[in-house]
Every structure is written in structure tokens, then in C-alpha cells.
Short mmCIF file of C-alpha atoms in Angstrom, two decimals:
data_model
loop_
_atom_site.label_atom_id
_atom_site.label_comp_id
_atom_site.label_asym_id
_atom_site.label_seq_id
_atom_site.Cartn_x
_atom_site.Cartn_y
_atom_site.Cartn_z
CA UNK N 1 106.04 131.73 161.99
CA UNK N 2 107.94 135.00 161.46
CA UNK N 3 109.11 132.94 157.96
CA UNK N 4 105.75 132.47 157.13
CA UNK N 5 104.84 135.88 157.67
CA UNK N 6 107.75 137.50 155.52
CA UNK N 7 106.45 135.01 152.21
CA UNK N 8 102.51 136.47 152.94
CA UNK N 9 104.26 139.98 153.13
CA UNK N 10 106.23 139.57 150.29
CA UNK N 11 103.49 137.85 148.28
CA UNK N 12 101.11 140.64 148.80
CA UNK N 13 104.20 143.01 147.43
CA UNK N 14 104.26 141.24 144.40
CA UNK N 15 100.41 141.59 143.74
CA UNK N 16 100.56 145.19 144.53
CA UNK N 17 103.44 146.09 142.26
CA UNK N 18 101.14 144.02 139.33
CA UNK N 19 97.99 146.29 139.68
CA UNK N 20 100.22 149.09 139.71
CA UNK N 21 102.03 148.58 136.34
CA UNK N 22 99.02 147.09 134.60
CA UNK N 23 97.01 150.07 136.04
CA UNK N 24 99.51 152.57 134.38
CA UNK N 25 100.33 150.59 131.19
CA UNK N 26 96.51 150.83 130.76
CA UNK N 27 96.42 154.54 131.18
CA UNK N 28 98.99 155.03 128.46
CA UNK N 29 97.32 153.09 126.22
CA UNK N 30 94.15 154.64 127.03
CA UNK N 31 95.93 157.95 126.63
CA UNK N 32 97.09 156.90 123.33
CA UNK N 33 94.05 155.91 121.81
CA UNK N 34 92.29 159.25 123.28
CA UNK N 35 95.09 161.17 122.03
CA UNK N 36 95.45 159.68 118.17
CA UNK N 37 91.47 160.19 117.88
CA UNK N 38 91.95 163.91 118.62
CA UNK N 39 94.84 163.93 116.34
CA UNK N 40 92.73 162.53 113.46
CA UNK N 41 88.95 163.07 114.32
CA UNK N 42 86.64 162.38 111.61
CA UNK N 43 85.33 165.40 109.52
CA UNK N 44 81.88 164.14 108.09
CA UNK N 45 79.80 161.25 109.48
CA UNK N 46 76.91 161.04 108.15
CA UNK N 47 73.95 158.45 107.23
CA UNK N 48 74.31 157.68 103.47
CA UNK N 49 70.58 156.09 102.99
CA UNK N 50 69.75 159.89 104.40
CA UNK N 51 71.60 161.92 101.66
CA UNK N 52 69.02 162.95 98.99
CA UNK N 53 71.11 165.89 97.47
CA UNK N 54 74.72 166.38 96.32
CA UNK N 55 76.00 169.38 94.44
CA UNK N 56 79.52 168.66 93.33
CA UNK N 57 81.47 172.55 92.32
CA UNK N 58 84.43 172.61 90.61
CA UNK N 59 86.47 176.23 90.71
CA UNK N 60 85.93 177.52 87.77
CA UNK N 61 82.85 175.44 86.84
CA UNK N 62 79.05 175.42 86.91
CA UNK N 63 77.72 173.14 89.77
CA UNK N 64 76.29 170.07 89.14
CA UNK N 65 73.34 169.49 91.16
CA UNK N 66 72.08 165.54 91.72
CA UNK N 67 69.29 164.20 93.55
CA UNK N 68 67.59 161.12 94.85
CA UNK N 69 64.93 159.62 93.03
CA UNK N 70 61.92 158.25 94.67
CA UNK N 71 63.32 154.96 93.28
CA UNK N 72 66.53 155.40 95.52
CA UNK N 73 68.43 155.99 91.40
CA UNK N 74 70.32 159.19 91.27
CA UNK N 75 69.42 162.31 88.38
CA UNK N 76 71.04 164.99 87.15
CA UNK N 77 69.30 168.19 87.75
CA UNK N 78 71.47 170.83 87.03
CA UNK N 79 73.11 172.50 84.61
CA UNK N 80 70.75 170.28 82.87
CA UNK N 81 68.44 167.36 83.45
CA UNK N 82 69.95 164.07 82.20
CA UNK N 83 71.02 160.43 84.32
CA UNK N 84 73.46 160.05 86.66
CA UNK N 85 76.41 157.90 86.40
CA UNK N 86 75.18 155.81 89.68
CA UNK N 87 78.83 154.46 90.26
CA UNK N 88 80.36 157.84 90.26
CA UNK N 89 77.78 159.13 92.67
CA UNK N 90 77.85 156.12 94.73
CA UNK N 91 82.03 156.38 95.70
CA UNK N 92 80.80 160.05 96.14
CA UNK N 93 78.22 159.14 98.92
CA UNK N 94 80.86 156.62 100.68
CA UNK N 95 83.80 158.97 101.12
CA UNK N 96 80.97 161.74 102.10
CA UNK N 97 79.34 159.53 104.52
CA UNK N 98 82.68 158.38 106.28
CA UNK N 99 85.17 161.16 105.65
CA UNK N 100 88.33 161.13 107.88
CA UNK N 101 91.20 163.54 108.49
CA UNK N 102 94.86 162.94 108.91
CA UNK N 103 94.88 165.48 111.55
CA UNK N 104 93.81 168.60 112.41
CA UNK N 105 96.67 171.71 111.17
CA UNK N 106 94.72 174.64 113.43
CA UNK N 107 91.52 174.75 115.59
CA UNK N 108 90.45 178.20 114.57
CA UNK N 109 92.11 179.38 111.61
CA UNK N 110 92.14 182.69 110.62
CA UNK N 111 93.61 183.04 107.23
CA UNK N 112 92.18 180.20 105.20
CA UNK N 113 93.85 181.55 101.97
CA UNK N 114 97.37 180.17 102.67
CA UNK N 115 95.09 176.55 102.93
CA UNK N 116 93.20 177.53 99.75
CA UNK N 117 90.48 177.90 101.14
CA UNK N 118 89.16 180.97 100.45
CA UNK N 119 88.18 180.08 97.21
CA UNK N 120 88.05 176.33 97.34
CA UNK N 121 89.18 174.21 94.51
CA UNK N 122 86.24 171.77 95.29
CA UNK N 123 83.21 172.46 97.12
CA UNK N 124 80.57 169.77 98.25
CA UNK N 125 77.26 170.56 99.43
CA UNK N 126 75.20 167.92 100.92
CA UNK N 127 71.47 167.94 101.86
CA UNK N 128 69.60 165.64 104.10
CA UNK N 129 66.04 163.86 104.05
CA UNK N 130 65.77 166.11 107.36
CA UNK N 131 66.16 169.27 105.64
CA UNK N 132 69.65 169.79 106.94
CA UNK N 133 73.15 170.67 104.81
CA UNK N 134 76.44 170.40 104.89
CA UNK N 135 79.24 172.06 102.87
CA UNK N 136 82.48 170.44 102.53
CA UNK N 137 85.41 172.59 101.07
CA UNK N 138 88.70 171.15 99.97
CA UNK N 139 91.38 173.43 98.97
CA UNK N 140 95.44 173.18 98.66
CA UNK N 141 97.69 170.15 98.23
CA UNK N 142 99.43 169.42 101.28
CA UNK N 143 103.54 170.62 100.60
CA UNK N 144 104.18 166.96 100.38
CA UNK N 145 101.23 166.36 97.66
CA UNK N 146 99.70 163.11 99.81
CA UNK N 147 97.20 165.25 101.20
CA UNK N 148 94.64 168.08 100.55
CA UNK N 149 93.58 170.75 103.33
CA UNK N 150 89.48 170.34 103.96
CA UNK N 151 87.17 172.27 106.07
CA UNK N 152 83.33 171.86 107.18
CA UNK N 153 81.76 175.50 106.49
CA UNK N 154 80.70 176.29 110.16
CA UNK N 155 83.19 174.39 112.01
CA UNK N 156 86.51 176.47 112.41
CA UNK N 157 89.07 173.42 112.28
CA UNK N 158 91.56 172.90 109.41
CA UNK N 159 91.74 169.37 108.10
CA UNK N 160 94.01 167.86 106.37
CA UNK N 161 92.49 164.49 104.40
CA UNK N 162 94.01 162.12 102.23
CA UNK N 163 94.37 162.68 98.55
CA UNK N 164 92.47 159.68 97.38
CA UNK N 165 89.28 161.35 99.05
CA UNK N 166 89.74 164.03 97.05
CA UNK N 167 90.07 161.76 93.80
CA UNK N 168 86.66 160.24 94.38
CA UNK N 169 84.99 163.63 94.67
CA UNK N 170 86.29 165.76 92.31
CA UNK N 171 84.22 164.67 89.27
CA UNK N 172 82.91 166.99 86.80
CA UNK N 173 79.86 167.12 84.60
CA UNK N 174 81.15 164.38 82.02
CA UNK N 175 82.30 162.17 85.23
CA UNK N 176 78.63 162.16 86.87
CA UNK N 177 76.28 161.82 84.00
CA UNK N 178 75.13 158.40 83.10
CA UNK N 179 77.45 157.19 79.55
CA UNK N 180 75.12 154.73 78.27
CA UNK N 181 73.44 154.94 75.33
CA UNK N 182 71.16 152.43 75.97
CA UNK N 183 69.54 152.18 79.00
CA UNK N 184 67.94 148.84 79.06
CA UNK N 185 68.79 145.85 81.31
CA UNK N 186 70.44 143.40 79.75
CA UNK N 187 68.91 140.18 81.90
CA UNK N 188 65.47 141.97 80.72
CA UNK N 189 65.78 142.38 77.59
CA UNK N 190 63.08 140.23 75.18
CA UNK N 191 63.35 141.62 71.69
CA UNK N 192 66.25 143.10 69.37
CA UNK N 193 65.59 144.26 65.93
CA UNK N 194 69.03 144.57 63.44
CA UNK N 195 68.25 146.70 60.55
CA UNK N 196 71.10 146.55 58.30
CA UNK N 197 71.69 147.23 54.52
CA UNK N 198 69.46 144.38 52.71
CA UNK N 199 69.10 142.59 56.36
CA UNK N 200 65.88 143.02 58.53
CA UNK N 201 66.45 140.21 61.58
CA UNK N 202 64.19 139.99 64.47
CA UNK N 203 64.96 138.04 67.76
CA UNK N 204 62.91 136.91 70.43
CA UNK N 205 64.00 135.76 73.68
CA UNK N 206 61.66 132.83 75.14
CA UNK N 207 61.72 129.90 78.40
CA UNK N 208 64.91 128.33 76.23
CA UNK N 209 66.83 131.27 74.84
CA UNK N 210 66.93 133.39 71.83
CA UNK N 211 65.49 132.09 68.63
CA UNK N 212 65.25 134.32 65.09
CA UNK N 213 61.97 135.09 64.44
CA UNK N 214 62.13 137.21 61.59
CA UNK N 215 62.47 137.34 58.33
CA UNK N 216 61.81 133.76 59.43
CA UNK N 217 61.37 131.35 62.48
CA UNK N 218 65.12 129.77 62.64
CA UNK N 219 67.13 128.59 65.32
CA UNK N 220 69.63 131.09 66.87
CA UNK N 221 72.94 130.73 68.57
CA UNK N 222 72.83 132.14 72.21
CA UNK N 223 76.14 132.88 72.92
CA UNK N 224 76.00 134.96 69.06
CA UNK N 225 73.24 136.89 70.18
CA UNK N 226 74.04 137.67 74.04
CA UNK N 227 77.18 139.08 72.68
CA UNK N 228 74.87 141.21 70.81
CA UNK N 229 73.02 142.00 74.06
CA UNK N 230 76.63 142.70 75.24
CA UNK N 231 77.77 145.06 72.86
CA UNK N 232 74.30 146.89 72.98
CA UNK N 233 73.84 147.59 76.69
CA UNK N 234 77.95 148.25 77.01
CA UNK N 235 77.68 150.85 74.31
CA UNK N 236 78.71 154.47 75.96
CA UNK N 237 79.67 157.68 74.34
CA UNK N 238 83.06 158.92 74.12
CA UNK N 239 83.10 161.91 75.63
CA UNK N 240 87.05 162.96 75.34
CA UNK N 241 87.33 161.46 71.38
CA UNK N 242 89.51 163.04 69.07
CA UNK N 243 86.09 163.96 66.99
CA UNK N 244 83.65 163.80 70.33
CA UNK N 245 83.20 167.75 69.47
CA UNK N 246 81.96 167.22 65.72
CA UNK N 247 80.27 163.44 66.20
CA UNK N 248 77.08 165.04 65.11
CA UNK N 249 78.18 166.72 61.70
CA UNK N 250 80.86 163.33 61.07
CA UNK N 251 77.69 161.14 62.11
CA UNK N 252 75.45 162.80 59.28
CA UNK N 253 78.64 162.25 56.39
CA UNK N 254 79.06 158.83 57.76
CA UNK N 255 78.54 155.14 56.12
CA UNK N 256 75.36 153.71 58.15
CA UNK N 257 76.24 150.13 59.90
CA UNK N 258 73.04 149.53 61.70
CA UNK N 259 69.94 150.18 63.53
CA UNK N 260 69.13 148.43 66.58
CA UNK N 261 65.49 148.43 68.35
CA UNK N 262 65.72 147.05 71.69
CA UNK N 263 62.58 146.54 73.89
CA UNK N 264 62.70 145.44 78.02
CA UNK N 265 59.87 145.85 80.50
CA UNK N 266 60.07 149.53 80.43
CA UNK N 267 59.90 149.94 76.12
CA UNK N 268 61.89 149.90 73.39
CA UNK N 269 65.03 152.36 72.56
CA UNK N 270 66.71 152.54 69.13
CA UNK N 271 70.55 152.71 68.53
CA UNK N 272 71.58 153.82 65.36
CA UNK N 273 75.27 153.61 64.48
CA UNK N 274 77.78 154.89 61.67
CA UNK N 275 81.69 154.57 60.67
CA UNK N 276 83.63 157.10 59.21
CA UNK N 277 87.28 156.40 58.68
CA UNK N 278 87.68 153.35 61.23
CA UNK N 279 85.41 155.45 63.51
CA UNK N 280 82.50 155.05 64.93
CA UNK N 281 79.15 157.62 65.67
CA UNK N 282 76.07 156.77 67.42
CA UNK N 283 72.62 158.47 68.02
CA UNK N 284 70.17 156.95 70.59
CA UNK N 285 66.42 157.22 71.58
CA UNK N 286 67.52 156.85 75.09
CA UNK N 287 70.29 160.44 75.93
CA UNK N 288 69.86 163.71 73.63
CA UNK N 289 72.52 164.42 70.94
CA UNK N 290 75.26 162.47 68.70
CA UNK N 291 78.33 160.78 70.28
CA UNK N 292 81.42 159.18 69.30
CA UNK N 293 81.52 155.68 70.64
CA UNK N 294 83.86 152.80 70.76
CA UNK N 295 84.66 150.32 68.02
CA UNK N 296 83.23 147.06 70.04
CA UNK N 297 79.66 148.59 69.42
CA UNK N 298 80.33 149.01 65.62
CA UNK N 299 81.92 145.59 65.45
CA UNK N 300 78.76 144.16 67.63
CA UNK N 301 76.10 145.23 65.28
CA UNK N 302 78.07 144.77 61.73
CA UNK N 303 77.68 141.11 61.64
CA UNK N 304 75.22 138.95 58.96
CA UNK N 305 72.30 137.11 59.75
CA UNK N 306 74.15 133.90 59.46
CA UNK N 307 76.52 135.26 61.85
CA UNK N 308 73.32 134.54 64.54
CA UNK N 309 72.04 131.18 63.40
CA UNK N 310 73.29 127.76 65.36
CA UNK N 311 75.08 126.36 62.93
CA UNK N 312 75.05 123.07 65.10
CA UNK N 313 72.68 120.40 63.81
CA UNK N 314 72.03 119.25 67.57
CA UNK N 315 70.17 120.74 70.76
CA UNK N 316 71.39 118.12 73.29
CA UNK N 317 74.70 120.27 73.91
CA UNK N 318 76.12 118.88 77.55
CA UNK N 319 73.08 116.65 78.26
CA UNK N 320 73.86 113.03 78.45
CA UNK N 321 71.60 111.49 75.44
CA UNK N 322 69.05 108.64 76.64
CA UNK N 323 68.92 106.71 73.20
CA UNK N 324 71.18 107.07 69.67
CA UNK N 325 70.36 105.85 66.99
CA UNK N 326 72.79 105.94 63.36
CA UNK N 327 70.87 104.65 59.81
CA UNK N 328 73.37 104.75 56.85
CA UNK N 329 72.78 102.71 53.73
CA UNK N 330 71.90 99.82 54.45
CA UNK N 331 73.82 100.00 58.13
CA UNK N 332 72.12 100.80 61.44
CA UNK N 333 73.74 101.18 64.81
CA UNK N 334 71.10 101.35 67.67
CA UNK N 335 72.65 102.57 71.72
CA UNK N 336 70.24 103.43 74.83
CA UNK N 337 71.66 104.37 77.86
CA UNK N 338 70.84 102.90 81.26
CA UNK N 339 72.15 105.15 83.78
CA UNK N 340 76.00 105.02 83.89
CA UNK N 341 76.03 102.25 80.89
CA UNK N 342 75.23 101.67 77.46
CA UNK N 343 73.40 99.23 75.60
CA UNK N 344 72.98 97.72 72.38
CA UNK N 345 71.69 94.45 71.13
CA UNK N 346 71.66 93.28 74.88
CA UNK N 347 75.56 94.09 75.36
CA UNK N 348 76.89 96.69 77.50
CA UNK N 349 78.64 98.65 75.36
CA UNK N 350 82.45 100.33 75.64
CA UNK N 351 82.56 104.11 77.48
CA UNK N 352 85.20 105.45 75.45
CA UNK N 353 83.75 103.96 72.14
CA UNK N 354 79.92 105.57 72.90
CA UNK N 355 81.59 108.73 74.15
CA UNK N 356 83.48 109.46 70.96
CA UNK N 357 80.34 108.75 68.88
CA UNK N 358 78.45 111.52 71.44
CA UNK N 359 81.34 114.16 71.32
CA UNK N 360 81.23 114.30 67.22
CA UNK N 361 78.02 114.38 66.95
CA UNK N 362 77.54 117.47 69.60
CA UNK N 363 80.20 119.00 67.75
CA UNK N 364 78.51 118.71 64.18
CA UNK N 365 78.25 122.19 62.98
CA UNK N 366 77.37 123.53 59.10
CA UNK N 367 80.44 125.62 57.60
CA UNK N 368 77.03 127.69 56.42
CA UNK N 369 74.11 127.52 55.21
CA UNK N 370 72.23 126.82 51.66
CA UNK N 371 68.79 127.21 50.35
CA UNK N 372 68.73 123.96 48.09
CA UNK N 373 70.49 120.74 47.32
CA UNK N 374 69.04 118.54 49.60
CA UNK N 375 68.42 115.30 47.29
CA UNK N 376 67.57 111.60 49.21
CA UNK N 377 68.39 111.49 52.47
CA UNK N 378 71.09 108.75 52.79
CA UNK N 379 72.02 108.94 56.45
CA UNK N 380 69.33 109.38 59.61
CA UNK N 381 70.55 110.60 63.11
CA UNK N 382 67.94 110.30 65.66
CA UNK N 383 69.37 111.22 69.21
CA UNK N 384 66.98 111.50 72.48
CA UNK N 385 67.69 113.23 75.49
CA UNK N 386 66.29 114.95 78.52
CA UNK N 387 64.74 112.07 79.72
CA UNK N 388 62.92 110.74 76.92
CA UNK N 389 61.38 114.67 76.39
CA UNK N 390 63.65 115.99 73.47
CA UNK N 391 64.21 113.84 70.18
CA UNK N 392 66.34 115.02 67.47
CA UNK N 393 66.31 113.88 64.06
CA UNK N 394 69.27 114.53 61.41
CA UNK N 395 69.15 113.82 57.53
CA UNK N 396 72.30 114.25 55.72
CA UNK N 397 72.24 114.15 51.80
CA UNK N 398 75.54 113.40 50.57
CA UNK N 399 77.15 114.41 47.51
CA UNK N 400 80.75 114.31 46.26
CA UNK N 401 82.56 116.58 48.87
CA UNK N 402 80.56 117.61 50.52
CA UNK N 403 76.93 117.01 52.53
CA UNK N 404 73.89 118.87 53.07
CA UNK N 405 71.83 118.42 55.97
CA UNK N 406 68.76 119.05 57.36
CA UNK N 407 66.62 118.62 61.02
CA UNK N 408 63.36 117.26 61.11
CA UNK N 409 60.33 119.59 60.24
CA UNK N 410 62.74 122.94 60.16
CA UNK N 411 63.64 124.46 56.67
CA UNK N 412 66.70 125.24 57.04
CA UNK N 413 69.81 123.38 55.53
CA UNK N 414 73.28 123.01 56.57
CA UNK N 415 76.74 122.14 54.56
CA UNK N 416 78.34 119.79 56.29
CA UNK N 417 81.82 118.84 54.99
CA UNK N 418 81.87 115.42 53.87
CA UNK N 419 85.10 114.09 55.99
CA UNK N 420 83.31 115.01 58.99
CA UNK N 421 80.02 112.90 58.07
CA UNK N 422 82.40 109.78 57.07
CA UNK N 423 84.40 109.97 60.38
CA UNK N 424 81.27 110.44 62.05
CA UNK N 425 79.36 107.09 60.89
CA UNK N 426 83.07 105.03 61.49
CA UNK N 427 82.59 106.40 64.94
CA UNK N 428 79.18 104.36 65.44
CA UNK N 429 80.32 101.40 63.72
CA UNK N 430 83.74 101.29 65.57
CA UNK N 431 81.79 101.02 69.23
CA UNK N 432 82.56 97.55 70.36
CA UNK N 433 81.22 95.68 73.62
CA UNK N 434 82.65 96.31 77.15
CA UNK N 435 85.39 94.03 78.01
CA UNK N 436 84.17 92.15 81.23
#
């Protein structure tokens, strides 16, 4: 009994000596936590949806005053009205909304000049849908240069923040306003006009892509003219140039390259664009002035009109044709597909075999383009695809070395070079049956 009582005694020891360590490792921790949030408290938090005005002062600069649009887009209101870079302002409105210290140097400081800030290097002021404000000053470089000393006017701590806050806020003028020269959407975008020297080409974007509709309805190649739509909506100005400061008198001596009308849903804005000595000026409908730009938007715009056309004689691209058909001479090879197989003449027909025959003629392309020498038609392509709903009909004239071709009820002909239009016929008459 008296055994028994010692290992209850003992137990209940044990226990006790438990809730006492885990009751004081807590503490500490909790006392750690409490203390490293003083240490670093945060100096803004704020509701970014609720910030409808920023005005961003450099020393030594005029303010640049933004606002919210009733759209939720950001403007430019002062020194002058004009767009807003809304990337720029948006890393502005995430380090406001969230900004943290490192720690806090002094509670109530009393000589902010040996923090710089006295006269602040960067001042913030931020208003509120609730007619409230806040003005954030950031001043010296820490001695070690990873930090910068902040303050909130009103609130007599001394912070010091990281650098990289201070790199996301301290943007001038050039930094905020919107670079573009074009402000249309790209994905919105249903027109471009090209107005070059002797070249007037109109596209139109429809249900299946772009096609050329003037000077004439011909087929265009997408991928030719949505790196058109690239180079257009990418174009900005180069503000820091070597020749950014005289772009408008060097735009008025240059060697015109183009003129580009683009319409969305919201209208149509004109580029125009020069070249002076390998460089490049451009003057918009869209921002005020004459700007130096980069060399991808001269190099976009100062391409041909064949430089747009599909130069491929088929449509079917990646879709797996339904039915081919191949006439030459006097030869005819006739294949229909039946899901996974191929058929001709009642024989399943070799994969490999069909699939070469497919792959040449999705890859027959014109070297250009010709306005006449289409004579009798001595081979017929007819291929069918999209279930049954698009057929395709080639005729390819051929001549010594080389072939013209043409598709059915379009007036356009292509040059085909003649090796290709031999190896493409052997293809079809090289397909042999499946082996079983």
C-alpha cells in the first residue's frame, strides 16, 4: 500500500512538472511573437480597392497626381492629364496597402533631419473613397544601404523599411504614364489598314481569322498578321533615346515606313511611323506629341503585301482529312478515312504510307505568287475535311521547272516548285495496302 502510494505521488509529480514547463515554454514563445511584432509593426495597412488617389513627389520634382477612374483604370491628372502606366501604379498600391517596417529606430523623434526627413526624398500621399489621407515620407538610406528611414506624417515613430519598398515607389513622371502608343486591345481588334509606299492593304478579322480584304478579297496568313497585331499594340515610346529629345524635328526629316489605322470596339487610332539612320519615330492618334520608338515596330509594319498572304494551298492544317483524292494524267488515287483507318478500293490502306501523302500536302506552300501562267490544269487535289463540311480543291499547271497553281473559285495563283509537285504525286501512288 505505502508502494502504491509513493508511484500515485510520484506520478502526479511528473504531470505537474509537464504543465509547468509547457506553461513557461509557451510564455516565451508568446513573448517572442509579442515582442518581434513590436519590433517590426507594420507602418501602412490599408484597403487597396479603397485608394482612389495617389500623388507620388519626388525632391526636387513636380508631383504627379493619379486618380481612380470610375472604370476602376488609373489617369494622370497632374502636371498634366494623360494615362497611367496601370502596372506601375498597381506595385504602387500593393507596397502602399501592406507596407512593413524592419523596426522601429525612435518612438518620438525629435530631429528628423539626421533621418532625412525633414525634407523627404520621396513623399506619398494617399487619399481614400472615405475622404481620408495619408502621407508617407521616406527619407535617408539606412548606413548599411538595405534600408531607407520612413515615417507616417502624424504618427511620431521612425521606421526603418526595406529598400525594395522604396524601389517600387519612387517612380517619376516618365515611370507612371501609360507608354503605349496604341491603346487598343489586341484580342479586340477587327480591322488594320497598312498604308505603305504603292501598298494600300486592308484586313478584316472574321469567325475564322484574318482574311485580306483589300485591294482585294485574298486569303491571309494568321500567324503573319497577329504578329502585326503584335508589333502594333507592343509599340511604346522611348522615352530615354539618344534622340527621344528631338523625335519630333528627326520624325519630320525622316523616310516614311508606314501608316497603320487600327479600329477595336472603342474606334480606330492611326500609327504613323518613320526611320532615320536605323532609327525609328512614331506619331499616334492615341498620346500627344512625337516619340522615338523601338525597331520591332518599324520592322512590324515594313513588310509587303505578300508578306501577309497564306502562301499554303490548303486550309485543313492539323485536321485529320475525311476523303483525298489525287488526279494526274491519266492516274487517279482515291483514300477516305473511316475513323482510325484508311480506305481505298475496299483495302485498308498503310498508316505510314497515307500519312506521308497528308503531311506534304499540308505542307504545300507557293515560293510566291504570280498574276498569270496558269495554262491546263494537269493535276487535281481534292481533299475533304471537318467532317464532310470543308472541301478543297487544288489545280496545278505544270511547266518545265516549275508549277503554277491555283484553288478552286479564288484568283489567286501560286508557284509551286516543280520537285515538290513530283514528290508529291509519288507520295499517293507509293501508298500500298495494310499488311494483315
Amino acid at each position: 500500500m505505502k508502494l502504491r502510494s509513493l508511484m500515485v505521488a510520484a506520478l502526479v509529480l511528473l504531470i505537474l512538472a509537464g504543465v509547468l514547463y509547457w506553461s513557461g515554454h509557451h510564455k516565451s514563445s508568446t513573448a517572442n511573437v509579442s515582442a518581434a511584432a513590436d519590433a517590426a509593426p507594420a507602418i501602412l495597412h490599408l484597403s487597396e480597392p479603397d485608394i482612389t488617389q495617389l500623388t507620388v513627389a519626388r525632391k526636387g520634382s513636380a508631383p504627379v497626381i493619379l486618380e481612380k477612374t470610375g472604370s476602376g483604370s488609373w489617369q494622370i491628372t497632374a502636371p498634366k492629364q494623360m494615362r497611367a502606366d496601370q502596372t506601375n501604379v498597381s506595385g504602387i498600391l500593393n507596397t502602399v496597402s501592406s507596407l512593413d517596417s524592419e523596426r522601429v529606430v525612435e518612438n518620438k523623434a525629435g530631429d528628423l533631419s539626421s533621418f532625412g526627413l525633414s525634407q523627404p526624398s520621396l513623399e506619398i500621399d494617399i487619399g481614400e473613397k472615405n475622404h481620408t489621407t495619408q502621407k508617407l515620407l521616406l527619407g535617408d538610406d539606412t548606413p548599411t544601404g538595405s534600408a531607407v528611414y520612413a515615417m507616417v506624417e502624424g504618427d511620431p515613430r521612425v521606421f526603418t523599411t526595406y529598400s525594395y519598398y522604396k524601389n517600387s515607389l519612387d517612380k517619376g513622371l516618365d515611370d507612371l504614364r501609360d507608354k503605349r502608343l496604341l491603346t487598343a486591345d489586341s484580342d479586340k481588334i477587327t480591322r488594320i489598314e497598312l498604308i505603305r509606299k504603292n501598298m494600300d492593304v486592308t484586313f478584316d478579322r472574321g469567325k475564322d481569322g484574318w482574311q485580306i480584304v483589300k485591294p482585294e478579297p485574298l486569303r491571309a496568313d494568321n500567324s503573319q498578321v497577329q504578329q502585326l497585331v503584335s508589333g502594333l499594340t507592343g509599340a511604346t515610346m522611348d522615352l530615354n533615346g539618344a534622340h527621344s529629345k528631338d523625335a519630333a524635328a528627326l520624325f519630320a526629316a525622316a523616310q516614311p515606313i508606314a501608316i497603320a489605322k487600327v479600329t477595336d470596339d472603342t474606334g480606330t487610332e492611326t500609327l504613323e511611323v518613320r526611320e532615320s539612320k536605323g532609327q525609328y519615330y512614331a506619331k499616334s492618334s492615341a498620346v500627344e506629341g512625337v516619340y522615338e520608338t523601338g525597331s520591332d515596330t518599324g520592322s512590324a509594319l515594313d513588310r509587303s503585301e505578300d508578306d501577309f498572304r497564306n502562301h499554303r494551298l490548303f486550309d485543313f492544317d492539323y485536321d485529320e482529312p475525311n476523303r483525298v483524292e489525287v488526279r494526274s494524267g491519266a492516274d487517279s488515287w482515291l483514300f477516305t478515312r473511316n475513323g482510325g483507318e484508311w480506305w481505298s478500293a475496299g483495302k485498308q490502306m498503310n498508316a505510314d504510307d497515307i500519312e506521308s501523302l497528308v503531311s506534304k500536302l499540308r505542307d504545300l506552300s507557293a515560293g510566291s505568287f504570280v498574276s498569270s501562267g496558269f495554262t491546263a490544269p494537269g493535276i487535281e487535289i481534292t481533299v475533304t475535311s471537318n467532317e464532310g463540311k470543308r472541301v478543297e480543291i487544288v489545280q496545278i499547271a505544270k511547266a518545265a521547272h516549275e508549277c503554277i497553281a491555283r484553288r478552286q473559285n479564288e484568283p489567286s495563283l501560286y508557284r509551286l516548285d516543280a520537285g515538290i509537285v513530283d514528290d508529291l504525286t509519288k507520295a499517293a501512288a507509293a501508298i500500298q495496302p495494310a499488311k494483315k
